[in-house]
Amino acid sequence: MRVSTPATFQRIFRVAGLLLALVVFAPTTSRAQTWLVSTDAYIKLGVLDKFGQLGAYTAKFVVINQSSGKEYVLVKEIPAGQHGIDVVFPSEASEADYFKTEKGEAAAGKPGQYIWECQVKGKKVVGGRFNFSEVSNDVTLVGKN
């Protein structure tokens, strides 16, 4: 008795096609949306020679964390014609100039009270105080629908 090869292959192809269709059209695993969150506190400090009488000068910004007593310093050269400058505290340690302690420790925006001043030619010309408050983040998990 002869075995019909084409009929056998037809059945195999039909079954394989059905399995392939089931795999292709099967529902995929749905994942909920995931979010990352980051919050950094910064403050902008600045000094300005209002009438431009000094010409070029050196501005030394000093920020003191009142909780730890750590003193962070950033020195900026202001060229003639540029009357002032703004700086950001804490500045990234990857920048060429950043707020740091005498030991080179970079400043961090930790919660607490800070006082600051800017010195020009060894004298305090401006100053103030600011707070970094505790920060909390809420992340909402978006469910599968």
Short mmCIF file of C-alpha atoms in Angstrom, two decimals:
data_model
loop_
_atom_site.label_atom_id
_atom_site.label_comp_id
_atom_site.label_asym_id
_atom_site.label_seq_id
_atom_site.Cartn_x
_atom_site.Cartn_y
_atom_site.Cartn_z
CA MET A 1 0.00 0.00 0.00
CA ARG A 2 1.28 3.35 -0.97
CA VAL A 3 1.56 6.16 1.55
CA SER A 4 0.43 9.50 0.22
CA THR A 5 3.27 11.87 1.01
CA PRO A 6 1.53 15.07 -0.14
CA ALA A 7 -1.49 14.46 2.14
CA THR A 8 0.76 13.89 5.16
CA PHE A 9 2.69 17.06 4.45
CA GLN A 10 -0.56 18.98 4.02
CA ARG A 11 -1.66 17.92 7.51
CA ILE A 12 1.71 18.84 8.98
CA PHE A 13 1.66 22.24 7.27
CA ARG A 14 -1.91 22.89 8.46
CA VAL A 15 -1.02 22.01 12.06
CA ALA A 16 2.18 24.10 11.87
CA GLY A 17 0.21 27.02 10.37
CA LEU A 18 -2.39 26.77 13.12
CA LEU A 19 0.32 26.74 15.81
CA LEU A 20 2.06 29.71 14.19
CA ALA A 21 -1.23 31.65 14.06
CA LEU A 22 -1.85 30.90 17.74
CA VAL A 23 1.61 32.13 18.69
CA VAL A 24 1.36 35.29 16.57
CA PHE A 25 -2.11 36.26 17.75
CA ALA A 26 -1.72 35.19 21.38
CA PRO A 27 -2.07 38.09 23.82
CA THR A 28 1.25 39.42 25.02
CA THR A 29 2.00 40.04 28.64
CA SER A 30 0.96 43.57 29.49
CA ARG A 31 3.22 45.54 31.82
CA ALA A 32 2.23 48.52 33.88
CA GLN A 33 3.89 51.84 33.08
CA THR A 34 6.90 52.45 35.30
CA TRP A 35 8.25 55.92 36.07
CA LEU A 36 11.46 57.17 37.60
CA VAL A 37 11.49 60.44 39.49
CA SER A 38 14.21 62.78 40.70
CA THR A 39 14.07 66.05 42.54
CA ASP A 40 17.02 68.37 43.11
CA ALA A 41 16.93 71.64 44.98
CA TYR A 42 18.98 74.56 43.66
CA ILE A 43 19.19 78.25 44.39
CA LYS A 44 20.61 81.03 42.24
CA LEU A 45 22.90 83.52 43.97
CA GLY A 46 24.20 86.64 42.30
CA VAL A 47 26.20 89.81 42.64
CA LEU A 48 26.17 92.92 40.45
CA ASP A 49 28.35 96.03 40.37
CA LYS A 50 25.36 98.20 39.50
CA PHE A 51 27.26 101.10 37.96
CA GLY A 52 30.25 99.10 36.69
CA GLN A 53 32.76 101.11 38.71
CA LEU A 54 35.07 98.22 39.64
CA GLY A 55 35.96 96.96 36.19
CA ALA A 56 37.26 93.39 36.48
CA TYR A 57 36.94 91.86 39.94
CA THR A 58 36.91 88.57 41.82
CA ALA A 59 33.70 87.43 43.54
CA LYS A 60 34.00 84.87 46.33
CA PHE A 61 30.70 83.16 47.15
CA VAL A 62 30.54 81.50 50.57
CA VAL A 63 27.63 79.25 51.61
CA ILE A 64 27.44 77.76 55.11
CA ASN A 65 25.18 74.84 56.03
CA GLN A 66 23.99 75.84 59.51
CA SER A 67 23.23 72.23 60.50
CA SER A 68 26.67 70.81 59.75
CA GLY A 69 28.73 74.01 59.85
CA LYS A 70 30.34 73.09 56.52
CA GLU A 71 31.49 76.04 54.45
CA TYR A 72 31.35 75.82 50.67
CA VAL A 73 33.22 78.31 48.50
CA LEU A 74 33.11 79.25 44.83
CA VAL A 75 35.40 81.93 43.37
CA LYS A 76 34.50 83.58 40.06
CA GLU A 77 36.47 86.07 37.99
CA ILE A 78 34.25 88.80 36.53
CA PRO A 79 35.87 90.48 33.51
CA ALA A 80 35.67 94.22 32.80
CA GLY A 81 32.46 95.09 31.01
CA GLN A 82 30.53 92.29 32.72
CA HIS A 83 29.07 93.93 35.81
CA GLY A 84 27.88 90.81 37.63
CA ILE A 85 27.38 87.09 37.73
CA ASP A 86 24.84 84.52 38.88
CA VAL A 87 25.88 81.15 40.29
CA VAL A 88 23.85 78.08 41.22
CA PHE A 89 24.19 76.35 44.60
CA PRO A 90 24.91 73.48 44.77
CA SER A 91 26.76 73.28 41.49
CA GLU A 92 27.61 70.00 39.83
CA ALA A 93 31.05 68.67 40.76
CA SER A 94 31.56 67.79 37.09
CA GLU A 95 31.71 71.51 36.22
CA ALA A 96 35.05 73.31 36.03
CA ASP A 97 34.11 75.55 38.98
CA TYR A 98 31.84 74.28 41.73
CA PHE A 99 31.01 74.97 45.37
CA LYS A 100 33.35 72.91 47.55
CA THR A 101 34.89 72.76 51.00
CA GLU A 102 38.59 73.36 51.67
CA LYS A 103 39.06 69.58 51.33
CA GLY A 104 37.40 69.57 47.89
CA GLU A 105 34.08 68.04 49.00
CA ALA A 106 31.30 69.10 46.63
CA ALA A 107 28.22 70.76 48.07
CA ALA A 108 24.89 68.92 48.12
CA GLY A 109 21.41 70.43 48.40
CA LYS A 110 20.58 68.75 51.70
CA PRO A 111 17.55 69.93 53.65
CA GLY A 112 18.34 72.64 56.17
CA GLN A 113 19.11 76.29 56.68
CA TYR A 114 21.95 78.01 54.88
CA ILE A 115 23.53 81.44 55.05
CA TRP A 116 25.50 82.93 52.19
CA GLU A 117 27.57 85.93 51.30
CA CYS A 118 29.57 87.26 48.41
CA GLN A 119 32.91 88.92 49.10
CA VAL A 120 34.70 91.32 46.78
CA LYS A 121 38.20 92.49 47.74
CA GLY A 122 37.83 90.67 51.08
CA LYS A 123 34.64 92.52 52.09
CA LYS A 124 31.09 91.22 52.26
CA VAL A 125 29.06 93.04 49.60
CA VAL A 126 25.83 90.99 49.60
CA GLY A 127 24.43 88.07 51.55
CA GLY A 128 21.34 86.34 52.81
CA ARG A 129 19.84 83.09 53.95
CA PHE A 130 17.77 80.34 52.40
CA ASN A 131 16.27 76.95 53.25
CA PHE A 132 16.16 73.67 51.42
CA SER A 133 13.09 71.79 52.62
CA GLU A 134 12.44 68.06 52.71
CA VAL A 135 11.22 66.82 49.38
CA SER A 136 9.03 63.80 48.79
CA ASN A 137 7.90 62.37 45.50
CA ASP A 138 4.71 60.50 44.67
CA VAL A 139 4.80 57.92 41.92
CA THR A 140 1.50 56.67 40.53
CA LEU A 141 1.46 53.17 39.09
CA VAL A 142 -0.64 53.15 35.95
CA GLY A 143 -2.36 49.78 35.92
CA LYS A 144 -3.02 47.45 33.03
CA ASN A 145 -6.25 48.13 31.15
#
